[in-house]
Amino acid sequence: MEQELSVVGKRLPRPDGVAKVTGAAKFAADIKLPEMLIGKVLRSPYAHAKIVKIDTSKARKLPGVEAVITPEDVPKKSFNRSPLGITHPPSRRARDIRDEYVLTDKARYIGDAVAAVAAVNEMIAEEALELIEVEYEKLAAMLDTTQAMKPDAARIHDFAKGNIASHIPYAFATGDVESGFKAADHVIEETFSTSKQKNCQLEPDAAVASFEANGKLTIWSSCQNSHLARASIAEIFDLPLGKVRYINATVGGGFGGRCSFNNELVCIALAKKAGKPVKVSYSREEDFVTHEGRAVYPVYALKLGVKKDGTITALQSKIISDAGAYYSQSGGTGAVTLMSIYRVYKCPNKSGELDIIYTNTPHSGGMRGYGDPEAMFCLEQVIDMAAEKIGMDPLQFRLKNHLQAGDPAPILPIESCALDQCIKAGAERIGWKEKKNAKKEGIKRRGVGMSIVVHGSGTHPALLEHSNAFIRLNQDGSANLFVSPCEMGQGILGALAQIAAETLGLSYEDIHVTAGDTDLCPFDTGSHASRSTYIVGNAVVRAAAQVKQKLLERGAKNLGVSASELDIKEGQIYVKAAPEKRVSVAETVTDATYNFERCCEFFSENATFDPDKAALSFQACFVEIEVNTETGEVTVLKIVIAHDIGRAINPMNVEGQLEGGATQALGWALYEDFAVSKVTGKTITDSFATYKIPATLDMPEIEIILVEEPVPSGPFGAKGVGEPGHSSPAAAIANAVYDAVGIRIKDLPITPEKILNALKTKRNR
Amino acid sequence: MEQELSVVGKRLPRPDGVAKVTGAAKFAADIKLPEMLIGKVLRSPYAHAKIVKIDTSKARKLPGVEAVITPEDVPKKSFNRSPLGITHPPSRRARDIRDEYVLTDKARYIGDAVAAVAAVNEMIAEEALELIEVEYEKLAAMLDTTQAMKPDAARIHDFAKGNIASHIPYAFATGDVESGFKAADHVIEETFSTSKQKNCQLEPDAAVASFEANGKLTIWSSCQNSHLARASIAEIFDLPLGKVRYINATVGGGFGGRCSFNNELVCIALAKKAGKPVKVSYSREEDFVTHEGRAVYPVYALKLGVKKDGTITALQSKIISDAGAYYSQSGGTGAVTLMSIYRVYKCPNKSGELDIIYTNTPHSGGMRGYGDPEAMFCLEQVIDMAAEKIGMDPLQFRLKNHLQAGDPAPILPIESCALDQCIKAGAERIGWKEKKNAKKEGIKRRGVGMSIVVHGSGTHPALLEHSNAFIRLNQDGSANLFVSPCEMGQGILGALAQIAAETLGLSYEDIHVTAGDTDLCPFDTGSHASRSTYIVGNAVVRAAAQVKQKLLERGAKNLGVSASELDIKEGQIYVKAAPEKRVSVAETVTDATYNFERCCEFFSENATFDPDKAALSFQACFVEIEVNTETGEVTVLKIVIAHDIGRAINPMNVEGQLEGGATQALGWALYEDFAVSKVTGKTITDSFATYKIPATLDMPEIEIILVEEPVPSGPFGAKGVGEPGHSSPAAAIANAVYDAVGIRIKDLPITPEKILNALKTKRNR
């Protein structure tokens, strides 16, 4: 039976909205502390070079300079810049390679941090940088994976033979792929490559660090994982956890790159040295070079066996990932991309492997989808090829093959799956039947394409998913909700407030949310992997239910009935059988607080949630595009995303997430390509002038269809939705290009040059 | 059996110490927010005047002025400036007279706030004040209670006939005083008067108020009662509680005057009007005029009946209190002074009453002791007189008559009483026997005097005492303790950390205390009435015990034993019977947080404490003084305070409290006298040049004797100690003056002039 909901499911404005649109929101760059210094970082001009000597004497003498630090002054402990590593169970520590220092004594890419200064203002800090004299011993630069994997390649990290940082086999391999391929009627074997995409969050990285007289550190920045950041910082700087307070200032976008430290650590090292608060704000150029982005997969080889009837017999992968100079989240994204390949379709024989290679280029890391869009770009083209091979509509092929609720799934059982509904609804909206079979002719040719995807809500059982919510009632009947996801624009705080309000029987306005401060908010692993609504949401439901129970008990005493006879709605505790018998939550809490009969009570409850599921969400994406066969230009005319959300806590936010994801996907498919010079390793695309992301005018109509089939394990049936909007469009566009003009672009981005070349090749064939 | 304690009872440094001595501590005056304005207040130059017209047009035009407010711009709701009023049960609302507005349209003393401005800097703000034109209609000024109580006196507040703000009878009267006096062999009837003492906290009042875009107000100041301040502000400014965050900046002393608002409300009104953050910092002069102080009791009449054998038969009081222009805490201090008279000695027939009178002078309010030192100054002289009348040593008289554990007490049963021990130990240290009976001769004559006092730990059952403590463990085995007393120099945070550490089995350094922020810290009524150690301490014990129980259960699982077999010490959970079997708290919490077997746990507990007792503490004070009969000067040679503390959580802090109280008492007894002109009502003593407090060189040796007889209801047996240090010395000094030269000074302060006059009168008699 459908629950009757008052707050969940409503299109409500977000609590952080007014501050953001009025400019009142304070980002880390806006923080000003008394005596605060400005920090700047000296970066290597060489892609690969040993630092022989650093002379900071001139810089130190410059009036206004209060600290100069070199590799000598930073913790001797190596670390992985992603605090997510800290949640790995010990057995999986292989993924958590610790290969960085706050400042390096060996530059591994152009932009690597070598020294830093803190001065009373920015000008002096910059002048001081110029006064630092560094003697480098240049080493051969390995600028791509081919070069780096050669037997005589220069070693970037001592431990990494052949510059292989790690080798990751697909963890849930089954059957025997060789016999699978033998049993197949057709084997499709294709090699793709995907490009490096930058997160391009609106807010460039900024951090402020301040030590109190008692040694307590407070650090403000935009990390997506406040409690893990705190734990990591404590470990790196050898501070007791209780002496580290991590605070999220307003976060201007994350998209996964803020699951890693950016300028936090150098900021802390400077503040420690200077004995004063320090702010480090990166320019957009610095951000492009140093803020991690989506990994490059220069080789993404898939091999699929299929029978004439459309049964998939085997699926194999062999992937090379370019980590750049440091490991960061490459292990995590690698594991996810492998997992993504195998969780969409039924297939008895599966295996795969991935090598992560160091190069002397800016490091890769986490970005929305985290390996999933890459997997789909390749897999969903192979699926279309297989369908074509056996003469089956690719839509039918997918309906036949995708995993359903109840099917044996690679990792966890599938609780619910509305993918059939998504595929059918999306196909109808795009006009699949007519358009798929329409004749393609003329200079501008239209085509349709589709792709599907399966995405988890959180990472269970791969990473720790421990989450908490803490609720405290005020005497006016409002509630303070303390949680620790990262509000980075996705609207999570509003969604959690809706969940709390619905559970408590209060109005949305009565929930005051506090997040992102480790001294205030309980432990949670933060915002990544589309987890927060599902996992933190469940913790909120539990905490709210506990508080509600206490309210009912107190109300029962006041109304002279038993708690089970009561419920709460719109801030009123009422007798279910006689709703006019009621007492407000405000009166009840006031009475409990200001009670002179010595039965004071304080409504304050914490709840832990630790999932045993990952509530898979399902999505079908359809696009219609037009290829100009003379210019090679691809215009996307329409994107339809039909998404099985379980329950849309706030449909407006869910649509926003899917639209935002689709926009980034369109940029990745057609325009974006982070480029470094093949000669020097210098970043070429270090601004929005050279690195093009889609603007409003580039965007087609996007239609979002929300399919709500509540998942039993979700809060009010909700699943996560942060990432999958990004996972489907690139593959669907590539398939549509094929539909329009019969060519397959297998390496991203799908540029006019590649289209024209392919058309030429095709004509010449 | 004595408990074995590791942390409680130790002389440990305070957590706020380093920041304070290094200058790193941030007081409200140190806060700088972006765009923050400086607020200034325009004050009435007349003691009593109606405001006919305010023209602010010139001020508004001054460049840099961003807000000008007059009585038109402030809430129309009258209030009482003490948030303590909010805790009165409805039946006692008579004490909570609401007679003030943020800005007044009728000036009631010289300095009353009439208008205010906020400007980009202090200079412009001050210039703007001068540009405000106010037309006053002068009214007759009532500058003392005699004048104010005359039938034809000008009415200061419309509601108050005869300028009587309230009439308070002693609430626990018993028997019949008239028959008591008839049964007496002697009746002593004396009238005293006590002077107005200023709190003279080191930090002048400062407040910063800032509204966020969503309407949420954050206010920083030094109020002693953060949660009540929040509730009061919400009520006065009609804001939901959840939209008010009250934060204690570092507090530079309180002494009760910060149980009332000072510049907070005008600061909020300016910030609201300006739409920007505003800081209002008072100068020392403004502070002297506007920050409330100890009430003047121009008439403190006591009547005591005593039999020849020393039995007290009746005790009656009739008191007049001068509230000054506004009521503030006068009702509270009045009720306390009445209570104080009757809780020291056994007496079957008791009655008393007090009238609170308005005058056109700066308002009175709360100060350390809160009516108790006044009561003792008068009562303890009357007791000496009674003893003399029947020829009994006043020490013996007190031993015979004071209330003991088990005696029927005026309000609550006495749990434990070590006053006999205190009296005997103090007498021995001062050398009572020899000195009391020594011959007095020469120009400089020495004398000894004593006084005793009984003081509560908190106010139960008069005011709300609801308190909470919240504890959360970190993975390093440290704990965050969230509580809501006010750390104003008394060392309460260290004491609570000691209590938490002792209960949890952790070390003192492992307790990180957060206090004074209503968004972070649970409900508590704040710091006043010597309550925090006793009441918040009990809440801390409970919360810590709950967390400890959870730790023991988790440890039991890990060690394979039952929880009851375990205990915790120095951060180790160990098997009591085999202490080498152990696991650290840090490991246990880390395992519970980062647990991949899906049994995550988060150690976070809140506990409420609401006392049914007030743990009376007992004290005997002895002084030796010297009177120069030629100059009238009184020199205090030694003060001995023997105090029944129950348990000294940190003996260093307890001694500090008693010494600090004695210092203020000595100032009140001999030097301090807040004076307004009898002609204009202007404050004469508005700086430390004219208002003299004792400096280091004025202070004698103070010897503190701590008598530790743990009180069953206290945390580790502790009682409160914030105030009583102030309650005894003045009376003891007065008694010692009589002992030295045979004169009784009945009105404070005991100045050389009064001594010389009294000696002259005595000689002429």
Short mmCIF file of N, CA and C in Angstrom, two decimals, chain A residues 406-521:
data_model
loop_
_atom_site.label_atom_id
_atom_site.label_comp_id
_atom_site.label_asym_id
_atom_site.label_seq_id
_atom_site.Cartn_x
_atom_site.Cartn_y
_atom_site.Cartn_z
N GLY A 406 15.66 -10.49 -8.68
CA GLY A 406 15.57 -11.94 -8.53
C GLY A 406 16.65 -12.68 -9.27
N ASP A 407 17.20 -12.09 -10.33
CA ASP A 407 18.31 -12.74 -11.04
C ASP A 407 19.52 -12.87 -10.12
N PRO A 408 20.32 -13.90 -10.30
CA PRO A 408 21.59 -13.92 -9.53
C PRO A 408 22.46 -12.76 -10.01
N ALA A 409 22.78 -11.87 -9.10
CA ALA A 409 23.53 -10.67 -9.48
C ALA A 409 24.99 -10.84 -9.11
N PRO A 410 25.87 -10.08 -9.75
CA PRO A 410 27.31 -10.26 -9.50
C PRO A 410 27.68 -10.10 -8.03
N ILE A 411 27.11 -9.15 -7.35
CA ILE A 411 27.56 -8.90 -5.98
C ILE A 411 26.44 -9.11 -4.98
N LEU A 412 25.38 -8.33 -5.09
CA LEU A 412 24.27 -8.40 -4.14
C LEU A 412 22.98 -8.67 -4.89
N PRO A 413 22.02 -9.31 -4.24
CA PRO A 413 20.73 -9.52 -4.91
C PRO A 413 20.09 -8.18 -5.29
N ILE A 414 19.33 -8.20 -6.39
CA ILE A 414 18.63 -6.99 -6.83
C ILE A 414 17.27 -6.95 -6.15
N GLU A 415 17.05 -5.89 -5.36
CA GLU A 415 15.81 -5.80 -4.58
C GLU A 415 14.62 -5.48 -5.47
N SER A 416 14.78 -4.52 -6.37
CA SER A 416 13.68 -4.13 -7.23
C SER A 416 14.30 -3.55 -8.50
N CYS A 417 13.59 -3.65 -9.60
CA CYS A 417 14.16 -3.17 -10.87
C CYS A 417 13.02 -2.75 -11.79
N ALA A 418 12.97 -1.48 -12.12
CA ALA A 418 11.93 -0.98 -13.01
C ALA A 418 12.53 -0.60 -14.36
N LEU A 419 13.59 -1.33 -14.75
CA LEU A 419 14.28 -0.94 -15.98
C LEU A 419 13.42 -1.17 -17.23
N ASP A 420 12.63 -2.23 -17.24
CA ASP A 420 11.74 -2.44 -18.40
C ASP A 420 10.85 -1.22 -18.61
N GLN A 421 10.26 -0.75 -17.52
CA GLN A 421 9.41 0.44 -17.59
C GLN A 421 10.19 1.64 -18.11
N CYS A 422 11.42 1.78 -17.63
CA CYS A 422 12.26 2.92 -18.05
C CYS A 422 12.52 2.83 -19.55
N ILE A 423 12.90 1.62 -20.03
CA ILE A 423 13.23 1.47 -21.45
C ILE A 423 12.00 1.79 -22.31
N LYS A 424 10.85 1.26 -21.88
CA LYS A 424 9.65 1.46 -22.68
C LYS A 424 9.21 2.92 -22.67
N ALA A 425 9.23 3.54 -21.49
CA ALA A 425 8.79 4.94 -21.41
C ALA A 425 9.72 5.85 -22.20
N GLY A 426 11.05 5.59 -22.07
CA GLY A 426 12.03 6.43 -22.78
C GLY A 426 11.90 6.28 -24.28
N ALA A 427 11.70 5.02 -24.74
CA ALA A 427 11.60 4.75 -26.18
C ALA A 427 10.40 5.49 -26.77
N GLU A 428 9.34 5.49 -25.99
CA GLU A 428 8.13 6.15 -26.47
C GLU A 428 8.35 7.66 -26.61
N ARG A 429 8.99 8.24 -25.61
CA ARG A 429 9.19 9.69 -25.63
C ARG A 429 10.12 10.13 -26.76
N ILE A 430 11.12 9.31 -27.07
CA ILE A 430 12.06 9.74 -28.12
C ILE A 430 11.48 9.39 -29.49
N GLY A 431 10.48 8.50 -29.53
CA GLY A 431 9.92 8.03 -30.81
C GLY A 431 10.85 7.00 -31.45
N TRP A 432 11.24 6.04 -30.63
CA TRP A 432 12.27 5.07 -31.01
C TRP A 432 11.90 4.32 -32.29
N LYS A 433 10.67 3.76 -32.28
CA LYS A 433 10.27 2.89 -33.37
C LYS A 433 10.38 3.59 -34.71
N GLU A 434 9.72 4.77 -34.80
CA GLU A 434 9.71 5.48 -36.08
C GLU A 434 11.11 5.93 -36.47
N LYS A 435 11.79 6.56 -35.49
CA LYS A 435 13.06 7.20 -35.82
C LYS A 435 14.17 6.18 -36.08
N LYS A 436 14.15 5.10 -35.37
CA LYS A 436 15.20 4.08 -35.54
C LYS A 436 15.17 3.54 -36.97
N ASN A 437 13.95 3.41 -37.48
CA ASN A 437 13.83 2.80 -38.80
C ASN A 437 13.71 3.81 -39.93
N ALA A 438 13.80 5.10 -39.57
CA ALA A 438 13.68 6.13 -40.62
C ALA A 438 14.90 6.08 -41.53
N LYS A 439 14.68 6.53 -42.78
CA LYS A 439 15.78 6.54 -43.76
C LYS A 439 16.70 7.72 -43.47
N LYS A 440 18.00 7.52 -43.57
CA LYS A 440 18.95 8.60 -43.32
C LYS A 440 19.50 9.09 -44.65
N GLU A 441 19.24 10.37 -44.94
CA GLU A 441 19.82 10.92 -46.17
C GLU A 441 20.00 12.42 -46.06
N GLY A 442 20.70 12.99 -46.99
CA GLY A 442 20.96 14.42 -46.98
C GLY A 442 22.25 14.75 -46.26
N ILE A 443 22.58 16.04 -46.20
CA ILE A 443 23.81 16.47 -45.54
C ILE A 443 23.71 16.31 -44.03
N LYS A 444 22.57 16.75 -43.49
CA LYS A 444 22.37 16.60 -42.04
C LYS A 444 21.53 15.36 -41.79
N ARG A 445 22.12 14.42 -41.14
CA ARG A 445 21.41 13.17 -40.92
C ARG A 445 21.12 12.94 -39.44
N ARG A 446 19.90 12.56 -39.21
CA ARG A 446 19.52 12.34 -37.81
C ARG A 446 19.61 10.87 -37.43
N GLY A 447 19.86 10.65 -36.17
CA GLY A 447 19.89 9.28 -35.69
C GLY A 447 19.44 9.23 -34.25
N VAL A 448 19.01 8.05 -33.80
CA VAL A 448 18.69 7.86 -32.38
C VAL A 448 19.60 6.77 -31.83
N GLY A 449 19.84 6.91 -30.54
CA GLY A 449 20.66 5.91 -29.87
C GLY A 449 20.20 5.76 -28.44
N MET A 450 20.52 4.62 -27.89
CA MET A 450 20.14 4.42 -26.49
C MET A 450 21.27 3.76 -25.73
N SER A 451 21.14 3.81 -24.44
CA SER A 451 22.03 3.03 -23.58
C SER A 451 21.34 2.88 -22.24
N ILE A 452 21.71 1.84 -21.54
CA ILE A 452 21.16 1.66 -20.19
C ILE A 452 22.31 1.59 -19.20
N VAL A 453 21.96 1.69 -17.93
CA VAL A 453 23.01 1.59 -16.93
C VAL A 453 22.40 1.15 -15.61
N VAL A 454 23.22 0.52 -14.82
CA VAL A 454 22.85 0.13 -13.47
C VAL A 454 23.84 0.82 -12.54
N HIS A 455 23.34 1.44 -11.50
CA HIS A 455 24.25 2.15 -10.60
C HIS A 455 23.85 1.90 -9.16
N GLY A 456 24.83 1.76 -8.29
CA GLY A 456 24.56 1.51 -6.88
C GLY A 456 24.27 2.78 -6.11
N SER A 457 23.63 2.62 -4.95
CA SER A 457 23.46 3.72 -3.99
C SER A 457 24.45 3.44 -2.88
N GLY A 458 25.61 4.04 -3.01
CA GLY A 458 26.67 3.72 -2.06
C GLY A 458 27.50 2.56 -2.56
N THR A 459 28.44 2.15 -1.74
CA THR A 459 29.47 1.21 -2.20
C THR A 459 29.45 -0.13 -1.49
N HIS A 460 28.46 -0.33 -0.64
CA HIS A 460 28.46 -1.60 0.07
C HIS A 460 28.58 -2.76 -0.91
N PRO A 461 29.42 -3.75 -0.71
CA PRO A 461 30.29 -3.97 0.45
C PRO A 461 31.75 -3.56 0.19
N ALA A 462 31.97 -2.67 -0.75
CA ALA A 462 33.37 -2.37 -1.09
C ALA A 462 34.02 -1.44 -0.07
N LEU A 463 33.31 -0.36 0.27
CA LEU A 463 33.87 0.60 1.22
C LEU A 463 32.98 0.66 2.45
N LEU A 464 33.53 1.28 3.48
CA LEU A 464 32.76 1.49 4.70
C LEU A 464 31.57 2.40 4.39
N GLU A 465 30.41 2.05 4.92
CA GLU A 465 29.22 2.87 4.69
C GLU A 465 28.59 3.36 5.99
N HIS A 466 29.32 3.33 7.05
CA HIS A 466 28.81 3.71 8.37
C HIS A 466 28.34 5.16 8.38
N SER A 467 27.09 5.35 8.74
CA SER A 467 26.53 6.69 8.75
C SER A 467 25.73 6.92 10.01
N ASN A 468 25.66 8.19 10.42
CA ASN A 468 24.90 8.55 11.61
C ASN A 468 24.07 9.80 11.36
N ALA A 469 23.00 9.91 12.10
CA ALA A 469 22.23 11.15 12.11
C ALA A 469 21.88 11.45 13.55
N PHE A 470 21.90 12.72 13.87
CA PHE A 470 21.64 13.15 15.25
C PHE A 470 20.55 14.22 15.19
N ILE A 471 19.53 14.04 15.98
CA ILE A 471 18.40 14.99 15.97
C ILE A 471 18.15 15.48 17.39
N ARG A 472 17.89 16.77 17.49
CA ARG A 472 17.65 17.40 18.78
C ARG A 472 16.46 18.34 18.60
N LEU A 473 15.49 18.24 19.46
CA LEU A 473 14.31 19.10 19.32
C LEU A 473 14.49 20.41 20.08
N ASN A 474 13.91 21.46 19.51
CA ASN A 474 13.87 22.76 20.17
C ASN A 474 12.50 22.96 20.81
N GLN A 475 12.45 23.90 21.73
CA GLN A 475 11.19 24.11 22.44
C GLN A 475 10.12 24.76 21.56
N ASP A 476 10.49 25.26 20.39
CA ASP A 476 9.46 25.80 19.50
C ASP A 476 8.90 24.71 18.58
N GLY A 477 9.27 23.47 18.86
CA GLY A 477 8.75 22.37 18.04
C GLY A 477 9.55 22.16 16.77
N SER A 478 10.62 22.89 16.62
CA SER A 478 11.49 22.65 15.46
C SER A 478 12.59 21.67 15.88
N ALA A 479 13.32 21.19 14.90
CA ALA A 479 14.34 20.19 15.19
C ALA A 479 15.66 20.58 14.53
N ASN A 480 16.75 20.37 15.25
CA ASN A 480 18.07 20.50 14.63
C ASN A 480 18.52 19.11 14.20
N LEU A 481 18.87 19.01 12.94
CA LEU A 481 19.33 17.75 12.39
C LEU A 481 20.82 17.90 12.08
N PHE A 482 21.63 17.03 12.66
CA PHE A 482 23.08 17.06 12.44
C PHE A 482 23.47 15.83 11.64
N VAL A 483 24.03 16.05 10.48
CA VAL A 483 24.44 14.96 9.61
C VAL A 483 25.77 15.33 8.95
N SER A 484 26.38 14.37 8.30
CA SER A 484 27.70 14.65 7.73
C SER A 484 27.85 14.32 6.25
N PRO A 485 26.83 14.52 5.43
CA PRO A 485 27.12 14.47 4.00
C PRO A 485 27.70 15.83 3.60
N CYS A 486 28.07 15.96 2.35
CA CYS A 486 28.60 17.24 1.87
C CYS A 486 27.56 17.87 0.94
N GLU A 487 27.07 19.04 1.33
CA GLU A 487 26.14 19.76 0.44
C GLU A 487 26.99 20.51 -0.58
N MET A 488 27.03 19.95 -1.78
CA MET A 488 27.92 20.56 -2.78
C MET A 488 27.09 21.06 -3.96
N GLY A 489 25.81 21.23 -3.75
CA GLY A 489 24.95 21.72 -4.80
C GLY A 489 23.86 20.73 -5.18
N GLN A 490 23.98 19.51 -4.67
CA GLN A 490 23.03 18.47 -5.07
C GLN A 490 21.71 18.54 -4.32
N GLY A 491 21.67 19.36 -3.25
CA GLY A 491 20.43 19.49 -2.51
C GLY A 491 20.21 18.43 -1.46
N ILE A 492 21.28 17.80 -1.01
CA ILE A 492 21.12 16.70 -0.06
C ILE A 492 20.53 17.18 1.27
N LEU A 493 20.89 18.40 1.71
CA LEU A 493 20.39 18.82 3.02
C LEU A 493 18.88 18.99 3.01
N GLY A 494 18.36 19.52 1.91
CA GLY A 494 16.91 19.63 1.79
C GLY A 494 16.25 18.26 1.79
N ALA A 495 16.85 17.33 1.06
CA ALA A 495 16.27 15.98 0.98
C ALA A 495 16.25 15.34 2.36
N LEU A 496 17.34 15.49 3.10
CA LEU A 496 17.39 14.90 4.44
C LEU A 496 16.40 15.59 5.38
N ALA A 497 16.24 16.90 5.20
CA ALA A 497 15.25 17.63 6.01
C ALA A 497 13.85 17.12 5.69
N GLN A 498 13.58 16.83 4.41
CA GLN A 498 12.27 16.29 4.05
C GLN A 498 12.04 14.93 4.71
N ILE A 499 13.08 14.11 4.68
CA ILE A 499 12.97 12.78 5.30
C ILE A 499 12.72 12.91 6.81
N ALA A 500 13.46 13.84 7.44
CA ALA A 500 13.29 14.04 8.89
C ALA A 500 11.89 14.57 9.20
N ALA A 501 11.45 15.55 8.42
CA ALA A 501 10.14 16.15 8.66
C ALA A 501 9.04 15.10 8.50
N GLU A 502 9.14 14.32 7.43
CA GLU A 502 8.12 13.30 7.17
C GLU A 502 8.07 12.29 8.32
N THR A 503 9.24 11.85 8.76
CA THR A 503 9.28 10.84 9.81
C THR A 503 8.79 11.38 11.15
N LEU A 504 9.18 12.63 11.44
CA LEU A 504 8.82 13.21 12.73
C LEU A 504 7.40 13.75 12.76
N GLY A 505 6.83 13.98 11.58
CA GLY A 505 5.52 14.62 11.56
C GLY A 505 5.60 16.13 11.73
N LEU A 506 6.73 16.69 11.36
CA LEU A 506 6.90 18.15 11.44
C LEU A 506 6.85 18.73 10.03
N SER A 507 6.85 20.05 9.95
CA SER A 507 6.88 20.66 8.62
C SER A 507 8.34 20.83 8.18
N TYR A 508 8.51 20.94 6.90
CA TYR A 508 9.85 21.07 6.30
C TYR A 508 10.62 22.25 6.89
N GLU A 509 9.94 23.36 7.09
CA GLU A 509 10.57 24.59 7.60
C GLU A 509 11.08 24.41 9.03
N ASP A 510 10.56 23.41 9.72
CA ASP A 510 10.93 23.23 11.12
C ASP A 510 12.18 22.38 11.29
N ILE A 511 12.79 21.97 10.19
CA ILE A 511 14.01 21.17 10.31
C ILE A 511 15.20 22.07 9.98
N HIS A 512 16.05 22.29 10.94
CA HIS A 512 17.25 23.10 10.74
C HIS A 512 18.43 22.14 10.61
N VAL A 513 19.04 22.14 9.45
CA VAL A 513 20.09 21.14 9.21
C VAL A 513 21.48 21.74 9.41
N THR A 514 22.32 21.04 10.10
CA THR A 514 23.72 21.42 10.25
C THR A 514 24.55 20.26 9.71
N ALA A 515 25.51 20.58 8.87
CA ALA A 515 26.31 19.52 8.26
C ALA A 515 27.73 20.00 8.06
N GLY A 516 28.61 19.04 7.87
CA GLY A 516 29.95 19.39 7.40
C GLY A 516 30.89 19.95 8.43
N ASP A 517 30.62 19.72 9.71
CA ASP A 517 31.52 20.20 10.75
C ASP A 517 31.76 19.03 11.69
N THR A 518 32.98 18.54 11.73
CA THR A 518 33.21 17.31 12.49
C THR A 518 33.07 17.49 13.99
N ASP A 519 33.11 18.74 14.48
CA ASP A 519 32.88 18.93 15.90
C ASP A 519 31.39 18.92 16.23
N LEU A 520 30.57 19.17 15.25
CA LEU A 520 29.13 19.24 15.48
C LEU A 520 28.41 17.99 15.02
N CYS A 521 28.90 17.39 13.97
CA CYS A 521 28.09 16.41 13.25
C CYS A 521 28.68 15.01 13.41
#
